[in-house]
mmCIF file of C-alpha atoms in Angstrom:
data_model
loop_
_atom_site.group_PDB
_atom_site.id
_atom_site.type_symbol
_atom_site.label_atom_id
_atom_site.label_comp_id
_atom_site.label_asym_id
_atom_site.label_seq_id
_atom_site.Cartn_x
_atom_site.Cartn_y
_atom_site.Cartn_z
ATOM 1 C CA MET A 1 -214.938 45.350 51.231
ATOM 2 C CA PHE A 2 -214.258 42.259 53.216
ATOM 3 C CA PHE A 3 -215.399 42.134 56.784
ATOM 4 C CA GLU A 4 -215.755 39.662 59.663
ATOM 5 C CA ARG A 5 -219.045 39.953 61.684
ATOM 6 C CA ILE A 6 -219.218 38.768 65.368
ATOM 7 C CA GLY A 7 -221.330 39.264 68.288
ATOM 8 C CA ASN A 8 -225.079 39.860 68.747
ATOM 9 C CA GLU A 9 -226.590 40.708 65.365
ATOM 10 C CA ASP A 10 -229.798 41.825 67.178
ATOM 11 C CA SER A 11 -228.010 44.395 69.200
ATOM 12 C CA GLU A 12 -229.111 48.068 68.654
ATOM 13 C CA ILE A 13 -225.519 49.042 68.826
ATOM 14 C CA ARG A 14 -223.148 48.494 65.971
ATOM 15 C CA LEU A 15 -219.395 48.603 66.503
ATOM 16 C CA ILE A 16 -217.306 49.158 63.379
ATOM 17 C CA TRP A 17 -213.505 48.320 63.873
ATOM 18 C CA LEU A 18 -210.774 49.771 61.714
ATOM 19 C CA HIS A 19 -207.158 48.442 61.966
ATOM 20 C CA GLY A 20 -203.887 50.050 61.561
ATOM 21 C CA TRP A 21 -201.464 50.292 58.695
ATOM 22 C CA GLY A 22 -199.742 47.080 57.528
ATOM 23 C CA VAL A 23 -202.248 44.727 59.239
ATOM 24 C CA ASP A 24 -205.755 43.475 58.781
ATOM 25 C CA HIS A 25 -209.026 43.061 60.774
ATOM 26 C CA THR A 26 -207.451 40.098 62.650
ATOM 27 C CA SER A 27 -205.412 42.530 64.661
ATOM 28 C CA LEU A 28 -208.561 43.692 66.376
ATOM 29 C CA SER A 29 -210.144 40.244 66.862
ATOM 30 C CA TYR A 30 -208.898 39.827 70.492
ATOM 31 C CA ILE A 31 -210.339 43.039 71.815
ATOM 32 C CA ALA A 32 -213.500 43.082 69.611
ATOM 33 C CA SER A 33 -214.335 39.602 71.073
ATOM 34 C CA SER A 34 -214.906 41.304 74.463
ATOM 35 C CA PHE A 35 -217.864 43.118 73.003
ATOM 36 C CA SER A 36 -219.922 40.131 71.908
ATOM 37 C CA GLN A 37 -223.093 41.657 73.294
ATOM 38 C CA TYR A 38 -222.911 44.212 70.354
ATOM 39 C CA ASP A 39 -223.041 43.813 66.618
ATOM 40 C CA ASN A 40 -219.449 43.964 65.526
ATOM 41 C CA TYR A 41 -218.020 44.424 62.052
ATOM 42 C CA LEU A 42 -214.183 43.993 61.648
ATOM 43 C CA LEU A 43 -213.187 45.555 58.324
ATOM 44 C CA ASP A 44 -210.358 45.085 56.001
ATOM 45 C CA LEU A 45 -209.516 48.586 54.753
ATOM 46 C CA ALA A 46 -208.670 49.029 51.029
ATOM 47 C CA GLY A 47 -205.375 47.557 50.197
ATOM 48 C CA PHE A 48 -205.227 45.381 53.287
ATOM 49 C CA GLY A 49 -206.115 41.734 54.117
ATOM 50 C CA LYS A 50 -208.732 40.539 51.592
ATOM 51 C CA THR A 51 -209.830 43.974 50.288
ATOM 52 C CA LYS A 52 -208.286 44.976 46.951
ATOM 53 C CA GLU A 53 -206.108 48.106 46.695
ATOM 54 C CA PRO A 54 -207.674 51.365 45.458
ATOM 55 C CA THR A 55 -206.967 51.972 41.750
ATOM 56 C CA GLU A 56 -205.466 55.472 42.691
ATOM 57 C CA ALA A 57 -203.604 57.035 45.711
ATOM 58 C CA TRP A 58 -206.237 57.605 48.262
ATOM 59 C CA ASP A 59 -206.031 59.991 51.295
ATOM 60 C CA THR A 60 -207.818 59.302 54.606
ATOM 61 C CA LEU A 61 -210.915 61.146 53.384
ATOM 62 C CA ASP A 62 -211.271 58.548 50.558
ATOM 63 C CA TYR A 63 -210.939 55.881 53.176
ATOM 64 C CA ALA A 64 -213.531 57.441 55.295
ATOM 65 C CA LYS A 65 -215.943 57.668 52.295
ATOM 66 C CA SER A 66 -215.498 53.988 51.583
ATOM 67 C CA VAL A 67 -216.262 53.093 55.262
ATOM 68 C CA ASN A 68 -219.207 55.356 55.124
ATOM 69 C CA ASN A 69 -220.436 53.757 52.033
ATOM 70 C CA PHE A 70 -220.227 50.358 53.722
ATOM 71 C CA ILE A 71 -222.093 51.589 56.804
ATOM 72 C CA GLU A 72 -224.836 53.040 54.524
ATOM 73 C CA SER A 73 -225.296 49.712 52.914
ATOM 74 C CA LEU A 74 -226.306 48.109 56.291
ATOM 75 C CA THR A 75 -229.587 48.446 58.281
ATOM 76 C CA GLN A 76 -229.793 51.566 60.458
ATOM 77 C CA LYS A 77 -228.349 51.372 63.922
ATOM 78 C CA LYS A 78 -226.418 53.514 66.337
ATOM 79 C CA THR A 79 -222.913 53.011 64.817
ATOM 80 C CA ILE A 80 -219.705 53.644 66.746
ATOM 81 C CA VAL A 81 -216.487 53.502 64.723
ATOM 82 C CA LEU A 82 -213.365 52.414 66.522
ATOM 83 C CA GLY A 83 -209.982 53.024 64.856
ATOM 84 C CA HIS A 84 -206.469 51.886 66.003
ATOM 85 C CA SER A 85 -203.538 53.960 64.606
ATOM 86 C CA PHE A 86 -204.071 54.484 60.902
ATOM 87 C CA GLY A 87 -207.866 53.539 61.614
ATOM 88 C CA GLY A 88 -208.047 56.467 63.902
ATOM 89 C CA ARG A 89 -207.135 58.840 61.065
ATOM 90 C CA VAL A 90 -210.197 57.379 59.152
ATOM 91 C CA CYS A 91 -212.230 57.957 62.306
ATOM 92 C CA ILE A 92 -211.358 61.516 62.504
ATOM 93 C CA GLN A 93 -212.346 62.152 58.887
ATOM 94 C CA LEU A 94 -215.608 60.325 59.396
ATOM 95 C CA ALA A 95 -216.514 62.440 62.393
ATOM 96 C CA SER A 96 -215.115 65.774 61.112
ATOM 97 C CA ASN A 97 -217.027 65.557 57.884
ATOM 98 C CA CYS A 98 -220.194 64.824 59.769
ATOM 99 C CA PHE A 99 -221.116 61.592 58.081
ATOM 100 C CA LYS A 100 -224.705 61.118 59.435
ATOM 101 C CA GLU A 101 -224.320 57.261 59.857
ATOM 102 C CA VAL A 102 -221.723 57.696 62.542
ATOM 103 C CA SER A 103 -222.917 58.402 66.082
ATOM 104 C CA GLY A 104 -219.530 58.297 67.857
ATOM 105 C CA ILE A 105 -215.930 57.392 67.486
ATOM 106 C CA VAL A 106 -213.133 55.797 69.534
ATOM 107 C CA LEU A 107 -209.465 56.405 68.842
ATOM 108 C CA ILE A 108 -207.114 53.640 70.315
ATOM 109 C CA GLY A 109 -203.647 55.048 69.723
ATOM 110 C CA GLY A 110 -205.185 57.213 67.048
ATOM 111 C CA ALA A 111 -202.754 58.718 64.466
ATOM 112 C CA GLY A 112 -203.317 61.806 62.306
ATOM 113 C CA LEU A 113 -201.082 64.460 63.783
ATOM 114 C CA GLN A 114 -197.465 65.391 63.184
ATOM 115 C CA LYS A 115 -194.851 64.624 65.746
ATOM 116 C CA LYS A 116 -192.578 67.394 66.891
ATOM 117 C CA ARG A 117 -189.154 67.107 65.359
ATOM 118 C CA SER A 118 -185.890 68.601 66.546
ATOM 119 C CA ILE A 119 -184.104 71.239 64.521
ATOM 120 C CA PHE A 120 -181.407 68.632 63.807
ATOM 121 C CA PHE A 121 -183.844 66.086 62.242
ATOM 122 C CA LYS A 122 -185.320 68.949 60.048
ATOM 123 C CA ILE A 123 -181.941 69.883 58.784
ATOM 124 C CA TYR A 124 -181.063 66.266 58.177
ATOM 125 C CA MET A 125 -184.249 65.662 56.166
ATOM 126 C CA PHE A 126 -183.669 68.990 54.239
ATOM 127 C CA LEU A 127 -180.103 67.792 53.282
ATOM 128 C CA ILE A 128 -181.372 64.389 52.265
ATOM 129 C CA LYS A 129 -184.245 65.947 49.976
ATOM 130 C CA THR A 130 -181.910 68.624 48.548
ATOM 131 C CA PHE A 131 -178.787 66.742 48.013
ATOM 132 C CA GLY A 132 -179.843 63.088 47.927
ATOM 133 C CA PRO A 133 -180.210 62.717 44.179
ATOM 134 C CA MET A 134 -176.843 64.255 43.506
ATOM 135 C CA LEU A 135 -175.044 62.097 46.066
ATOM 136 C CA LYS A 136 -176.706 58.800 44.628
ATOM 137 C CA LYS A 137 -175.096 59.694 41.305
ATOM 138 C CA ILE A 138 -171.656 60.337 42.800
ATOM 139 C CA PHE A 139 -171.900 57.235 45.127
ATOM 140 C CA PRO A 140 -174.300 54.600 43.465
ATOM 141 C CA PHE A 141 -174.310 52.380 46.538
ATOM 142 C CA LEU A 142 -176.515 55.047 48.256
ATOM 143 C CA SER A 143 -179.349 54.110 45.984
ATOM 144 C CA LYS A 144 -179.651 50.769 48.008
ATOM 145 C CA ILE A 145 -180.390 52.690 51.087
ATOM 146 C CA LYS A 146 -183.956 53.367 51.708
ATOM 147 C CA VAL A 147 -185.035 56.356 53.825
ATOM 148 C CA GLY A 148 -188.553 56.234 55.517
ATOM 149 C CA SER A 149 -190.485 54.516 58.058
ATOM 150 C CA SER A 150 -190.616 50.622 58.288
ATOM 151 C CA ASP A 151 -194.246 50.751 56.929
ATOM 152 C CA TYR A 152 -193.091 52.885 53.897
ATOM 153 C CA LYS A 153 -190.286 50.551 53.126
ATOM 154 C CA LYS A 154 -192.610 47.544 53.070
ATOM 155 C CA THR A 155 -194.907 49.067 50.565
ATOM 156 C CA SER A 156 -194.779 49.701 46.760
ATOM 157 C CA GLY A 157 -196.883 50.982 44.000
ATOM 158 C CA THR A 158 -200.295 52.505 44.954
ATOM 159 C CA MET A 159 -199.887 51.741 48.615
ATOM 160 C CA ARG A 160 -196.620 53.549 48.826
ATOM 161 C CA GLU A 161 -198.175 56.547 47.267
ATOM 162 C CA ILE A 162 -201.022 56.238 49.703
ATOM 163 C CA ILE A 163 -198.793 56.077 52.834
ATOM 164 C CA LYS A 164 -196.854 59.013 51.640
ATOM 165 C CA LYS A 165 -199.896 61.022 51.267
ATOM 166 C CA THR A 166 -201.463 60.044 54.614
ATOM 167 C CA LEU A 167 -198.254 60.475 56.573
ATOM 168 C CA ASN A 168 -197.992 64.056 55.457
ATOM 169 C CA GLU A 169 -201.590 64.747 56.582
ATOM 170 C CA ASN A 170 -202.212 66.847 59.728
ATOM 171 C CA LEU A 171 -205.746 66.354 60.948
ATOM 172 C CA GLU A 172 -205.387 68.787 63.895
ATOM 173 C CA ASN A 173 -207.504 71.591 62.361
ATOM 174 C CA ILE A 174 -210.367 69.362 61.028
ATOM 175 C CA SER A 175 -210.688 67.560 64.333
ATOM 176 C CA GLN A 176 -212.068 70.895 65.704
ATOM 177 C CA ASN A 177 -215.138 70.173 63.512
ATOM 178 C CA ILE A 178 -216.058 67.021 65.428
ATOM 179 C CA LYS A 179 -219.372 67.319 67.517
ATOM 180 C CA ILE A 180 -220.184 63.682 68.140
ATOM 181 C CA PRO A 181 -219.197 61.817 71.341
ATOM 182 C CA THR A 182 -215.429 60.815 71.136
ATOM 183 C CA LEU A 183 -213.361 58.606 73.298
ATOM 184 C CA LEU A 184 -209.517 58.839 73.113
ATOM 185 C CA ILE A 185 -207.392 56.043 74.491
ATOM 186 C CA TYR A 186 -203.579 56.255 74.544
ATOM 187 C CA GLY A 187 -200.699 54.419 75.965
ATOM 188 C CA SER A 188 -198.192 56.147 78.130
ATOM 189 C CA ASN A 189 -195.232 54.381 76.469
ATOM 190 C CA ASP A 190 -196.518 54.733 72.902
ATOM 191 C CA THR A 191 -193.924 56.204 70.745
ATOM 192 C CA ALA A 192 -195.750 55.815 67.436
ATOM 193 C CA THR A 193 -198.775 57.832 68.495
ATOM 194 C CA PRO A 194 -197.687 59.354 71.783
ATOM 195 C CA PRO A 195 -200.127 60.618 74.581
ATOM 196 C CA CYS A 196 -199.642 64.313 73.396
ATOM 197 C CA PHE A 197 -201.683 63.209 70.277
ATOM 198 C CA GLY A 198 -204.538 62.365 72.562
ATOM 199 C CA GLU A 199 -204.101 65.646 74.517
ATOM 200 C CA THR A 200 -204.232 67.682 71.274
ATOM 201 C CA TYR A 201 -207.483 65.845 70.096
ATOM 202 C CA ASN A 202 -208.951 66.166 73.568
ATOM 203 C CA LYS A 203 -208.421 69.986 73.357
ATOM 204 C CA ASN A 204 -209.862 70.249 69.938
ATOM 205 C CA ILE A 205 -212.847 68.023 70.267
ATOM 206 C CA LYS A 206 -215.365 69.492 72.774
ATOM 207 C CA ASN A 207 -217.354 66.278 73.358
ATOM 208 C CA SER A 208 -214.388 64.056 74.068
ATOM 209 C CA LYS A 209 -212.746 62.158 76.864
ATOM 210 C CA LEU A 210 -209.086 61.199 77.094
ATOM 211 C CA PHE A 211 -207.656 58.286 79.044
ATOM 212 C CA VAL A 212 -203.887 57.414 79.093
ATOM 213 C CA ILE A 213 -203.184 53.916 80.115
ATOM 214 C CA PRO A 214 -199.900 53.566 82.206
ATOM 215 C CA ASN A 215 -197.182 51.456 80.696
ATOM 216 C CA ALA A 216 -199.156 50.670 77.563
ATOM 217 C CA ASP A 217 -197.429 51.010 74.182
ATOM 218 C CA HIS A 218 -198.905 51.091 70.584
ATOM 219 C CA TYR A 219 -200.001 47.602 70.327
ATOM 220 C CA SER A 220 -200.379 46.433 73.963
ATOM 221 C CA LEU A 221 -203.570 48.681 73.994
ATOM 222 C CA LEU A 222 -205.156 45.867 72.083
ATOM 223 C CA GLN A 223 -203.549 42.916 73.862
ATOM 224 C CA GLU A 224 -201.890 43.027 77.300
ATOM 225 C CA HIS A 225 -203.774 46.118 78.390
ATOM 226 C CA SER A 226 -206.995 45.347 76.493
ATOM 227 C CA LYS A 227 -208.946 44.918 79.703
ATOM 228 C CA GLN A 228 -208.341 48.564 80.638
ATOM 229 C CA THR A 229 -209.162 49.620 77.027
ATOM 230 C CA GLN A 230 -212.355 47.518 77.131
ATOM 231 C CA TYR A 231 -213.325 49.179 80.464
ATOM 232 C CA PHE A 232 -213.087 52.732 79.067
ATOM 233 C CA ILE A 233 -215.056 51.730 75.897
ATOM 234 C CA ILE A 234 -217.768 50.121 77.837
ATOM 235 C CA ASN A 235 -218.215 53.198 80.037
ATOM 236 C CA PHE A 236 -218.161 55.416 76.902
ATOM 237 C CA LEU A 237 -220.982 53.286 75.350
ATOM 238 C CA LYS A 238 -223.189 53.424 78.532
ATOM 239 C CA GLU A 239 -222.791 57.180 78.978
ATOM 240 C CA ASN A 240 -223.604 58.001 75.443
ATOM 241 C CA PHE A 241 -225.610 55.378 73.652
ATOM 242 C CA LEU A 242 -227.371 53.097 76.216
#
């Protein structure tokens, strides 16, 4: 697994940074650079950046196992795993499955829950799944129209199978198994992983704190609003690990 290591290698605190879907470790470079007093590892998850694709369609538990194996290969330290978006899914799996190497997790716009859909959207998707193949035979031009998220449309092969699998996961129930300290940071204007995700996780995870940053969206949590994100992470580390 490819990684970039920055900060203070002698620190007793190790921060493992996990990026979102469709990007690589560099998406976290800006905010991670604010924690130079700690030992930081920015990972390229399997299939992204410089880390090769899995040979089969992984789910988020498989990703969590690969991250845990990476952590186990390092010297023992207090290890906190921070995940943005898709990386948050991996954090939930790491913490809920009680991998002993992980002392705490931070979700920054963390995914892993299903959005509430209107009845009209559900009917539309039912019609697409039920009658889509037949309509494409009658009207061949419809085959050129791709249905799905922008991330799904950009993928192919094994990575497309992975995103299909992970998008259908709902980690709400297993999040109730998390016992380690958990920080939840969401943006009030985030439509990809809305604040209600944080509220659900906060309700399910007893040892958790939720902060919603006003006017922040999915990516500005790491950029324009990174100072606020940084503030909450610093306090989380002081309260639980220093």
